[in-house]
Amino acid sequence: MDESKTHIISALVLHKPGVLQRVAGLFTRRGYNIENITVGTSEQENLARMTIIAKGDEKVLEQVTKQLNKLIDVIKVRDLDPDITVKRELCLIKVHTSTEKNRSEIIQYANIFRGRIIDVSPETLTIEITGSPDKIEALIDLVRTFGIKEIARTGPTAISRGNKTI
């Protein structure tokens, strides 16, 4: 895929086994790279919403959208406009806390970024943070100096603002 623009593709799909594999397989067969994909139940029974982040030009996006629409399990596909889209990610960060001073600083950073401390052990703190990928990267950069033990990220999920739906 051409790396000209990041696209947020939202797809409403049947919520059943194998659908994720078929969608990912479509990208693989066409040589397109999925930067990120999240899937979860939707507001409609038996349907799930996929948020797919991929890079490419408008022509590539059009090809992907047409191919997705051809899949039987795909109900609807839409390229979300980044200007009118709410995009959030969840991240868990386990940070080494060697001293009480470090522990205090990490807690302050978590509070500034509106994160929460969700686990405490004698040598680590685990921070939960939600927000834009940029916000999460900024917190990770701040706590990196303390020693990050582990990071788990969901990747972005998105929904259009206002009354627009897919």
Tab-separated table of N, CA and C in Angstrom:
chain	number	residue	atom	x	y	z
A	1	MET	N	0.836	-1.193	0.000
A	1	MET	CA	0.000	0.000	0.000
A	1	MET	C	0.875	1.248	0.000
A	2	ASP	N	0.470	2.215	-0.738
A	2	ASP	CA	1.131	3.510	-0.731
A	2	ASP	C	0.906	4.139	0.639
A	3	GLU	N	1.914	4.752	1.198
A	3	GLU	CA	1.790	5.311	2.540
A	3	GLU	C	1.387	6.773	2.531
A	4	SER	N	0.529	7.161	1.582
A	4	SER	CA	0.196	8.566	1.450
A	4	SER	C	-0.760	9.071	2.522
A	5	LYS	N	-1.693	8.235	2.997
A	5	LYS	CA	-2.682	8.719	3.947
A	5	LYS	C	-3.175	7.556	4.797
A	6	THR	N	-3.404	7.837	6.069
A	6	THR	CA	-3.976	6.826	6.947
A	6	THR	C	-5.487	6.881	6.845
A	7	HIS	N	-6.097	5.731	6.646
A	7	HIS	CA	-7.553	5.630	6.537
A	7	HIS	C	-8.105	4.851	7.718
A	8	ILE	N	-9.257	5.285	8.186
A	8	ILE	CA	-9.977	4.582	9.236
A	8	ILE	C	-11.208	3.984	8.568
A	9	ILE	N	-11.210	2.659	8.442
A	9	ILE	CA	-12.310	1.967	7.785
A	9	ILE	C	-13.165	1.324	8.869
A	10	SER	N	-14.448	1.639	8.868
A	10	SER	CA	-15.375	1.042	9.819
A	10	SER	C	-16.267	0.081	9.052
A	11	ALA	N	-16.357	-1.151	9.542
A	11	ALA	CA	-17.169	-2.162	8.867
A	11	ALA	C	-18.113	-2.814	9.861
A	12	LEU	N	-19.362	-2.918	9.482
A	12	LEU	CA	-20.358	-3.640	10.256
A	12	LEU	C	-20.423	-5.038	9.660
A	13	VAL	N	-20.166	-6.053	10.483
A	13	VAL	CA	-20.057	-7.429	9.991
A	13	VAL	C	-20.908	-8.361	10.851
A	14	LEU	N	-21.206	-9.547	10.303
A	14	LEU	CA	-21.887	-10.560	11.098
A	14	LEU	C	-20.962	-10.978	12.232
A	15	HIS	N	-21.534	-11.142	13.412
A	15	HIS	CA	-20.753	-11.504	14.596
A	15	HIS	C	-20.737	-13.022	14.722
A	16	LYS	N	-19.821	-13.630	13.965
A	16	LYS	CA	-19.724	-15.088	13.991
A	16	LYS	C	-18.288	-15.508	13.709
A	17	PRO	N	-17.943	-16.747	14.019
A	17	PRO	CA	-16.569	-17.220	13.828
A	17	PRO	C	-16.120	-17.131	12.366
A	18	GLY	N	-14.858	-16.754	12.170
A	18	GLY	CA	-14.254	-16.755	10.839
A	18	GLY	C	-14.315	-15.444	10.092
A	19	VAL	N	-15.141	-14.511	10.532
A	19	VAL	CA	-15.293	-13.246	9.794
A	19	VAL	C	-13.995	-12.436	9.851
A	20	LEU	N	-13.398	-12.329	11.017
A	20	LEU	CA	-12.139	-11.592	11.147
A	20	LEU	C	-11.073	-12.205	10.241
A	21	GLN	N	-11.008	-13.519	10.212
A	21	GLN	CA	-10.026	-14.204	9.369
A	21	GLN	C	-10.259	-13.900	7.883
A	22	ARG	N	-11.520	-13.871	7.459
A	22	ARG	CA	-11.812	-13.578	6.048
A	22	ARG	C	-11.447	-12.128	5.687
A	23	VAL	N	-11.730	-11.206	6.594
A	23	VAL	CA	-11.390	-9.804	6.334
A	23	VAL	C	-9.872	-9.633	6.286
A	24	ALA	N	-9.166	-10.191	7.264
A	24	ALA	CA	-7.704	-10.093	7.289
A	24	ALA	C	-7.107	-10.792	6.068
A	25	GLY	N	-7.690	-11.916	5.670
A	25	GLY	CA	-7.220	-12.651	4.497
A	25	GLY	C	-7.356	-11.844	3.224
A	26	LEU	N	-8.419	-11.062	3.124
A	26	LEU	CA	-8.612	-10.197	1.951
A	26	LEU	C	-7.448	-9.213	1.834
A	27	PHE	N	-7.072	-8.608	2.942
A	27	PHE	CA	-5.948	-7.668	2.938
A	27	PHE	C	-4.656	-8.387	2.558
A	28	THR	N	-4.447	-9.567	3.136
A	28	THR	CA	-3.231	-10.334	2.870
A	28	THR	C	-3.123	-10.709	1.390
A	29	ARG	N	-4.209	-11.235	0.839
A	29	ARG	CA	-4.192	-11.655	-0.573
A	29	ARG	C	-3.916	-10.493	-1.517
A	30	ARG	N	-4.344	-9.313	-1.142
A	30	ARG	CA	-4.160	-8.138	-2.004
A	30	ARG	C	-2.835	-7.429	-1.723
A	31	GLY	N	-2.091	-7.902	-0.729
A	31	GLY	CA	-0.802	-7.294	-0.396
A	31	GLY	C	-0.928	-5.985	0.372
A	32	TYR	N	-2.066	-5.759	1.029
A	32	TYR	CA	-2.278	-4.550	1.813
A	32	TYR	C	-1.942	-4.847	3.264
A	33	ASN	N	-1.370	-3.878	3.948
A	33	ASN	CA	-1.022	-4.055	5.346
A	33	ASN	C	-2.057	-3.388	6.240
A	34	ILE	N	-2.519	-4.126	7.237
A	34	ILE	CA	-3.407	-3.564	8.256
A	34	ILE	C	-2.509	-3.017	9.356
A	35	GLU	N	-2.590	-1.723	9.598
A	35	GLU	CA	-1.818	-1.115	10.681
A	35	GLU	C	-2.390	-1.532	12.031
A	36	ASN	N	-3.733	-1.586	12.100
A	36	ASN	CA	-4.405	-1.949	13.335
A	36	ASN	C	-5.822	-2.410	13.009
A	37	ILE	N	-6.320	-3.335	13.817
A	37	ILE	CA	-7.708	-3.765	13.655
A	37	ILE	C	-8.285	-4.062	15.031
A	38	THR	N	-9.466	-3.521	15.297
A	38	THR	CA	-10.177	-3.824	16.540
A	38	THR	C	-11.570	-4.294	16.164
A	39	VAL	N	-12.103	-5.201	16.952
A	39	VAL	CA	-13.428	-5.760	16.691
A	39	VAL	C	-14.176	-5.871	18.004
A	40	GLY	N	-15.454	-5.531	17.981
A	40	GLY	CA	-16.290	-5.693	19.167
A	40	GLY	C	-17.749	-5.693	18.785
A	41	THR	N	-18.589	-6.096	19.707
A	41	THR	CA	-20.023	-6.130	19.439
A	41	THR	C	-20.521	-4.721	19.120
A	42	SER	N	-21.589	-4.658	18.359
A	42	SER	CA	-22.150	-3.355	17.984
A	42	SER	C	-23.480	-3.155	18.696
A	43	GLU	N	-24.136	-2.068	18.358
A	43	GLU	CA	-25.436	-1.755	18.941
A	43	GLU	C	-26.537	-2.661	18.391
A	44	GLN	N	-26.250	-3.384	17.311
A	44	GLN	CA	-27.231	-4.271	16.689
A	44	GLN	C	-26.912	-5.727	17.034
A	45	GLU	N	-27.916	-6.458	17.453
A	45	GLU	CA	-27.728	-7.848	17.833
A	45	GLU	C	-27.166	-8.661	16.668
A	46	ASN	N	-26.240	-9.536	16.961
A	46	ASN	CA	-25.589	-10.432	15.986
A	46	ASN	C	-24.668	-9.720	14.994
A	47	LEU	N	-24.365	-8.442	15.238
A	47	LEU	CA	-23.437	-7.712	14.378
A	47	LEU	C	-22.270	-7.196	15.210
A	48	ALA	N	-21.102	-7.140	14.597
A	48	ALA	CA	-19.914	-6.593	15.238
A	48	ALA	C	-19.393	-5.433	14.403
A	49	ARG	N	-18.660	-4.550	15.043
A	49	ARG	CA	-18.056	-3.428	14.337
A	49	ARG	C	-16.543	-3.622	14.316
A	50	MET	N	-15.974	-3.551	13.115
A	50	MET	CA	-14.526	-3.616	12.944
A	50	MET	C	-14.026	-2.223	12.629
A	51	THR	N	-12.946	-1.842	13.279
A	51	THR	CA	-12.259	-0.608	12.939
A	51	THR	C	-10.889	-1.019	12.415
A	52	ILE	N	-10.637	-0.687	11.151
A	52	ILE	CA	-9.407	-1.084	10.486
A	52	ILE	C	-8.625	0.170	10.128
A	53	ILE	N	-7.379	0.230	10.563
A	53	ILE	CA	-6.500	1.348	10.219
A	53	ILE	C	-5.540	0.829	9.154
A	54	ALA	N	-5.531	1.502	7.995
A	54	ALA	CA	-4.655	1.102	6.892
A	54	ALA	C	-4.155	2.355	6.187
A	55	LYS	N	-2.984	2.238	5.570
A	55	LYS	CA	-2.413	3.369	4.834
A	55	LYS	C	-2.505	3.117	3.349
A	56	GLY	N	-2.785	4.199	2.598
A	56	GLY	CA	-2.840	4.088	1.149
A	56	GLY	C	-3.471	5.316	0.534
A	57	ASP	N	-3.451	5.361	-0.794
A	57	ASP	CA	-4.080	6.481	-1.486
A	57	ASP	C	-5.566	6.185	-1.692
A	58	GLU	N	-6.275	7.129	-2.281
A	58	GLU	CA	-7.725	6.994	-2.482
A	58	GLU	C	-8.066	5.799	-3.373
A	59	LYS	N	-7.234	5.530	-4.378
A	59	LYS	CA	-7.481	4.404	-5.280
A	59	LYS	C	-7.412	3.079	-4.518
A	60	VAL	N	-6.403	2.956	-3.643
A	60	VAL	CA	-6.244	1.746	-2.840
A	60	VAL	C	-7.435	1.592	-1.898
A	61	LEU	N	-7.851	2.701	-1.268
A	61	LEU	CA	-8.994	2.659	-0.368
A	61	LEU	C	-10.242	2.194	-1.110
A	62	GLU	N	-10.443	2.694	-2.294
A	62	GLU	CA	-11.614	2.306	-3.088
A	62	GLU	C	-11.589	0.804	-3.381
A	63	GLN	N	-10.416	0.280	-3.742
A	63	GLN	CA	-10.272	-1.161	-3.999
A	63	GLN	C	-10.608	-1.978	-2.756
A	64	VAL	N	-10.058	-1.579	-1.620
A	64	VAL	CA	-10.290	-2.298	-0.376
A	64	VAL	C	-11.768	-2.273	-0.020
A	65	THR	N	-12.389	-1.117	-0.124
A	65	THR	CA	-13.798	-0.974	0.207
A	65	THR	C	-14.656	-1.872	-0.686
A	66	LYS	N	-14.381	-1.889	-1.975
A	66	LYS	CA	-15.142	-2.747	-2.899
A	66	LYS	C	-14.964	-4.215	-2.556
A	67	GLN	N	-13.731	-4.609	-2.249
A	67	GLN	CA	-13.465	-6.006	-1.904
A	67	GLN	C	-14.154	-6.391	-0.589
A	68	LEU	N	-14.140	-5.491	0.387
A	68	LEU	CA	-14.819	-5.769	1.650
A	68	LEU	C	-16.323	-5.927	1.432
A	69	ASN	N	-16.901	-5.063	0.602
A	69	ASN	CA	-18.341	-5.134	0.330
A	69	ASN	C	-18.741	-6.426	-0.368
A	70	LYS	N	-17.807	-7.080	-1.058
A	70	LYS	CA	-18.095	-8.347	-1.742
A	70	LYS	C	-18.177	-9.532	-0.775
A	71	LEU	N	-17.591	-9.378	0.418
A	71	LEU	CA	-17.638	-10.467	1.390
A	71	LEU	C	-19.061	-10.613	1.934
A	72	ILE	N	-19.551	-11.833	1.962
A	72	ILE	CA	-20.931	-12.106	2.379
A	72	ILE	C	-21.193	-11.639	3.810
A	73	ASP	N	-20.208	-11.816	4.688
A	73	ASP	CA	-20.397	-11.492	6.108
A	73	ASP	C	-20.309	-10.005	6.417
A	74	VAL	N	-19.953	-9.201	5.429
A	74	VAL	CA	-19.820	-7.754	5.639
A	74	VAL	C	-21.130	-7.074	5.257
A	75	ILE	N	-21.705	-6.353	6.200
A	75	ILE	CA	-22.987	-5.687	5.991
A	75	ILE	C	-22.791	-4.295	5.382
A	76	LYS	N	-21.856	-3.523	5.937
A	76	LYS	CA	-21.644	-2.151	5.481
A	76	LYS	C	-20.213	-1.731	5.774
A	77	VAL	N	-19.639	-0.925	4.874
A	77	VAL	CA	-18.264	-0.433	5.023
A	77	VAL	C	-18.255	1.066	4.797
A	78	ARG	N	-17.455	1.765	5.605
A	78	ARG	CA	-17.341	3.212	5.430
A	78	ARG	C	-15.948	3.682	5.808
A	79	ASP	N	-15.394	4.593	5.021
A	79	ASP	CA	-14.137	5.257	5.346
A	79	ASP	C	-14.503	6.450	6.211
A	80	LEU	N	-14.048	6.453	7.449
A	80	LEU	CA	-14.388	7.547	8.359
A	80	LEU	C	-13.488	8.747	8.106
A	81	ASP	N	-14.079	9.905	8.032
A	81	ASP	CA	-13.342	11.149	7.846
A	81	ASP	C	-12.660	11.501	9.173
A	82	PRO	N	-11.323	11.573	9.198
A	82	PRO	CA	-10.618	11.856	10.460
A	82	PRO	C	-11.041	13.157	11.134
A	83	ASP	N	-11.535	14.129	10.355
A	83	ASP	CA	-11.938	15.415	10.923
A	83	ASP	C	-13.227	15.319	11.724
A	84	ILE	N	-14.044	14.307	11.455
A	84	ILE	CA	-15.314	14.167	12.183
A	84	ILE	C	-15.406	12.770	12.816
A	85	THR	N	-14.280	12.321	13.344
A	85	THR	CA	-14.201	10.993	13.958
A	85	THR	C	-13.611	11.096	15.356
A	86	VAL	N	-14.200	10.366	16.281
A	86	VAL	CA	-13.651	10.238	17.628
A	86	VAL	C	-12.838	8.947	17.627
A	87	LYS	N	-11.550	9.046	17.968
A	87	LYS	CA	-10.656	7.888	17.937
A	87	LYS	C	-9.981	7.768	19.301
A	88	ARG	N	-10.076	6.581	19.902
A	88	ARG	CA	-9.479	6.346	21.210
A	88	ARG	C	-8.793	4.987	21.254
A	89	GLU	N	-7.853	4.878	22.176
A	89	GLU	CA	-7.100	3.653	22.374
A	89	GLU	C	-6.966	3.410	23.873
A	90	LEU	N	-6.881	2.161	24.264
A	90	LEU	CA	-6.630	1.787	25.655
A	90	LEU	C	-5.227	1.218	25.749
A	91	CYS	N	-4.515	1.582	26.810
A	91	CYS	CA	-3.157	1.083	27.007
A	91	CYS	C	-2.937	0.787	28.485
A	92	LEU	N	-2.301	-0.350	28.740
A	92	LEU	CA	-1.860	-0.704	30.090
A	92	LEU	C	-0.338	-0.662	30.084
A	93	ILE	N	0.230	0.062	31.043
A	93	ILE	CA	1.683	0.227	31.111
A	93	ILE	C	2.162	-0.195	32.498
A	94	LYS	N	2.985	-1.225	32.547
A	94	LYS	CA	3.573	-1.674	33.811
A	94	LYS	C	4.959	-1.049	33.915
A	95	VAL	N	5.152	-0.222	34.975
A	95	VAL	CA	6.373	0.548	35.130
A	95	VAL	C	7.109	0.114	36.394
A	96	HIS	N	8.418	0.003	36.283
A	96	HIS	CA	9.281	-0.338	37.418
A	96	HIS	C	9.325	0.840	38.386
A	97	THR	N	9.143	0.560	39.675
A	97	THR	CA	9.209	1.610	40.696
A	97	THR	C	10.221	1.198	41.754
A	98	SER	N	11.439	1.651	41.594
A	98	SER	CA	12.530	1.243	42.498
A	98	SER	C	12.525	2.017	43.811
A	99	THR	N	11.982	3.235	43.801
A	99	THR	CA	11.978	4.047	45.029
A	99	THR	C	10.604	4.681	45.231
A	100	GLU	N	10.378	5.151	46.440
A	100	GLU	CA	9.117	5.833	46.751
A	100	GLU	C	8.985	7.122	45.937
A	101	LYS	N	10.109	7.812	45.707
A	101	LYS	CA	10.110	9.029	44.896
A	101	LYS	C	9.657	8.717	43.463
A	102	ASN	N	10.196	7.643	42.883
A	102	ASN	CA	9.789	7.241	41.524
A	102	ASN	C	8.307	6.901	41.483
A	103	ARG	N	7.849	6.168	42.488
A	103	ARG	CA	6.432	5.785	42.560
A	103	ARG	C	5.550	7.036	42.573
A	104	SER	N	5.947	8.019	43.370
A	104	SER	CA	5.192	9.272	43.475
A	104	SER	C	5.166	10.018	42.133
A	105	GLU	N	6.305	10.079	41.456
A	105	GLU	CA	6.373	10.759	40.156
A	105	GLU	C	5.494	10.065	39.115
A	106	ILE	N	5.539	8.749	39.082
A	106	ILE	CA	4.736	7.993	38.111
A	106	ILE	C	3.251	8.218	38.364
A	107	ILE	N	2.848	8.236	39.631
A	107	ILE	CA	1.442	8.500	39.974
A	107	ILE	C	1.041	9.898	39.513
A	108	GLN	N	1.928	10.880	39.699
A	108	GLN	CA	1.637	12.244	39.244
A	108	GLN	C	1.475	12.299	37.727
A	109	TYR	N	2.378	11.635	37.002
A	109	TYR	CA	2.256	11.597	35.533
A	109	TYR	C	0.934	10.956	35.116
A	110	ALA	N	0.590	9.848	35.758
A	110	ALA	CA	-0.672	9.167	35.430
A	110	ALA	C	-1.851	10.120	35.655
A	111	ASN	N	-1.837	10.842	36.756
A	111	ASN	CA	-2.922	11.784	37.055
A	111	ASN	C	-2.997	12.911	36.029
A	112	ILE	N	-1.852	13.456	35.650
A	112	ILE	CA	-1.820	14.539	34.662
A	112	ILE	C	-2.446	14.080	33.344
A	113	PHE	N	-2.189	12.816	32.957
A	113	PHE	CA	-2.713	12.281	31.706
A	113	PHE	C	-4.094	11.639	31.872
A	114	ARG	N	-4.696	11.834	33.044
A	114	ARG	CA	-5.997	11.264	33.373
A	114	ARG	C	-5.996	9.738	33.272
A	115	GLY	N	-4.872	9.167	33.641
A	115	GLY	CA	-4.765	7.719	33.720
A	115	GLY	C	-5.096	7.279	35.128
A	116	ARG	N	-5.179	5.965	35.311
A	116	ARG	CA	-5.469	5.415	36.634
A	116	ARG	C	-4.429	4.356	36.965
A	117	ILE	N	-4.095	4.290	38.225
A	117	ILE	CA	-3.235	3.199	38.701
A	117	ILE	C	-4.183	2.042	38.995
A	118	ILE	N	-3.988	0.915	38.285
A	118	ILE	CA	-4.915	-0.209	38.457
A	118	ILE	C	-4.277	-1.404	39.158
A	119	ASP	N	-2.955	-1.358	39.335
A	119	ASP	CA	-2.299	-2.438	40.067
A	119	ASP	C	-1.019	-1.904	40.696
A	120	VAL	N	-0.792	-2.339	41.922
A	120	VAL	CA	0.397	-1.923	42.658
A	120	VAL	C	1.052	-3.172	43.227
A	121	SER	N	2.355	-3.275	43.029
A	121	SER	CA	3.136	-4.332	43.663
A	121	SER	C	4.355	-3.665	44.282
A	122	PRO	N	5.141	-4.397	45.052
A	122	PRO	CA	6.308	-3.756	45.688
A	122	PRO	C	7.281	-3.109	44.696
A	123	GLU	N	7.348	-3.622	43.455
A	123	GLU	CA	8.322	-3.084	42.506
A	123	GLU	C	7.733	-2.523	41.221
A	124	THR	N	6.400	-2.548	41.076
A	124	THR	CA	5.791	-2.018	39.848
A	124	THR	C	4.474	-1.306	40.135
A	125	LEU	N	4.117	-0.432	39.198
A	125	LEU	CA	2.790	0.181	39.127
A	125	LEU	C	2.268	-0.097	37.727
A	126	THR	N	0.974	-0.368	37.612
A	126	THR	CA	0.369	-0.523	36.296
A	126	THR	C	-0.607	0.617	36.079
A	127	ILE	N	-0.416	1.326	34.971
A	127	ILE	CA	-1.242	2.482	34.612
A	127	ILE	C	-2.205	2.068	33.512
A	128	GLU	N	-3.455	2.494	33.652
A	128	GLU	CA	-4.444	2.338	32.588
A	128	GLU	C	-4.705	3.730	32.029
A	129	ILE	N	-4.599	3.873	30.716
A	129	ILE	CA	-4.845	5.173	30.089
A	129	ILE	C	-5.643	4.967	28.803
A	130	THR	N	-6.592	5.853	28.570
A	130	THR	CA	-7.321	5.865	27.309
A	130	THR	C	-7.159	7.245	26.698
A	131	GLY	N	-7.170	7.293	25.386
A	131	GLY	CA	-7.055	8.570	24.697
A	131	GLY	C	-6.543	8.371	23.293
A	132	SER	N	-6.106	9.451	22.726
A	132	SER	CA	-5.571	9.395	21.367
A	132	SER	C	-4.219	8.686	21.399
A	133	PRO	N	-3.831	8.083	20.286
A	133	PRO	CA	-2.509	7.445	20.242
A	133	PRO	C	-1.371	8.408	20.604
A	134	ASP	N	-1.494	9.684	20.240
A	134	ASP	CA	-0.463	10.675	20.577
A	134	ASP	C	-0.351	10.882	22.088
A	135	LYS	N	-1.493	10.934	22.762
A	135	LYS	CA	-1.504	11.106	24.219
A	135	LYS	C	-0.840	9.898	24.890
A	136	ILE	N	-1.158	8.720	24.421
A	136	ILE	CA	-0.584	7.508	24.998
A	136	ILE	C	0.926	7.466	24.772
A	137	GLU	N	1.360	7.807	23.565
A	137	GLU	CA	2.802	7.848	23.267
A	137	GLU	C	3.521	8.838	24.176
A	138	ALA	N	2.886	9.985	24.449
A	138	ALA	CA	3.505	11.001	25.308
A	138	ALA	C	3.711	10.461	26.726
A	139	LEU	N	2.708	9.758	27.259
A	139	LEU	CA	2.869	9.185	28.600
A	139	LEU	C	3.943	8.096	28.603
A	140	ILE	N	3.940	7.253	27.586
A	140	ILE	CA	4.960	6.198	27.495
A	140	ILE	C	6.354	6.815	27.475
A	141	ASP	N	6.538	7.881	26.703
A	141	ASP	CA	7.842	8.548	26.638
A	141	ASP	C	8.267	9.091	28.007
A	142	LEU	N	7.302	9.628	28.771
A	142	LEU	CA	7.618	10.168	30.098
A	142	LEU	C	8.044	9.087	31.087
A	143	VAL	N	7.359	7.949	31.081
A	143	VAL	CA	7.653	6.920	32.084
A	143	VAL	C	8.751	5.954	31.637
A	144	ARG	N	9.183	6.062	30.400
A	144	ARG	CA	10.221	5.163	29.869
A	144	ARG	C	11.500	5.217	30.714
A	145	THR	N	11.839	6.395	31.230
A	145	THR	CA	13.076	6.547	32.005
A	145	THR	C	13.047	5.733	33.314
A	146	PHE	N	11.852	5.399	33.810
A	146	PHE	CA	11.738	4.610	35.045
A	146	PHE	C	11.938	3.121	34.770
A	147	GLY	N	11.760	2.737	33.532
A	147	GLY	CA	11.878	1.332	33.153
A	147	GLY	C	10.521	0.701	32.947
A	148	ILE	N	10.133	0.550	31.702
A	148	ILE	CA	8.849	-0.074	31.381
A	148	ILE	C	9.053	-1.584	31.366
A	149	LYS	N	8.239	-2.286	32.153
A	149	LYS	CA	8.300	-3.744	32.222
A	149	LYS	C	7.469	-4.381	31.107
A	150	GLU	N	6.306	-3.772	30.823
A	150	GLU	CA	5.389	-4.369	29.862
A	150	GLU	C	4.378	-3.323	29.399
A	151	ILE	N	3.967	-3.433	28.130
A	151	ILE	CA	2.923	-2.575	27.569
A	151	ILE	C	1.938	-3.460	26.819
A	152	ALA	N	0.642	-3.208	27.022
A	152	ALA	CA	-0.412	-3.866	26.246
A	152	ALA	C	-1.329	-2.768	25.716
A	153	ARG	N	-1.490	-2.727	24.376
A	153	ARG	CA	-2.309	-1.684	23.746
A	153	ARG	C	-3.399	-2.320	22.888
A	154	THR	N	-4.548	-1.671	22.870
A	154	THR	CA	-5.644	-2.170	22.038
A	154	THR	C	-5.505	-1.719	20.596
A	155	GLY	N	-4.848	-0.595	20.377
A	155	GLY	CA	-4.891	0.040	19.069
A	155	GLY	C	-6.139	0.901	19.009
A	156	PRO	N	-6.166	1.847	18.094
A	156	PRO	CA	-7.298	2.774	18.038
A	156	PRO	C	-8.593	2.101	17.601
A	157	THR	N	-9.679	2.548	18.192
A	157	THR	CA	-11.008	2.232	17.702
A	157	THR	C	-11.688	3.573	17.476
A	158	ALA	N	-12.643	3.625	16.556
A	158	ALA	CA	-13.183	4.931	16.162
A	158	ALA	C	-14.667	4.849	15.855
A	159	ILE	N	-15.296	6.013	15.936
A	159	ILE	CA	-16.705	6.170	15.602
A	159	ILE	C	-16.889	7.591	15.094
A	160	SER	N	-17.818	7.777	14.160
A	160	SER	CA	-18.029	9.116	13.620
A	160	SER	C	-18.768	9.979	14.633
A	161	ARG	N	-18.522	11.279	14.559
A	161	ARG	CA	-19.177	12.231	15.465
A	161	ARG	C	-20.599	12.492	14.984
A	162	GLY	N	-21.433	12.945	15.905
A	162	GLY	CA	-22.765	13.386	15.555
A	162	GLY	C	-23.703	12.266	15.144
A	163	ASN	N	-24.611	12.577	14.222
A	163	ASN	CA	-25.665	11.663	13.822
A	163	ASN	C	-25.272	10.641	12.778
A	164	LYS	N	-24.081	10.779	12.196
A	164	LYS	CA	-23.657	9.839	11.156
A	164	LYS	C	-23.432	8.454	11.745
A	165	THR	N	-23.916	7.422	11.053
A	165	THR	CA	-23.698	6.035	11.451
A	165	THR	C	-23.379	5.232	10.218
A	166	ILE	N	-22.893	4.014	10.440
A	166	ILE	CA	-22.721	3.145	9.277
A	166	ILE	C	-23.690	1.996	9.360
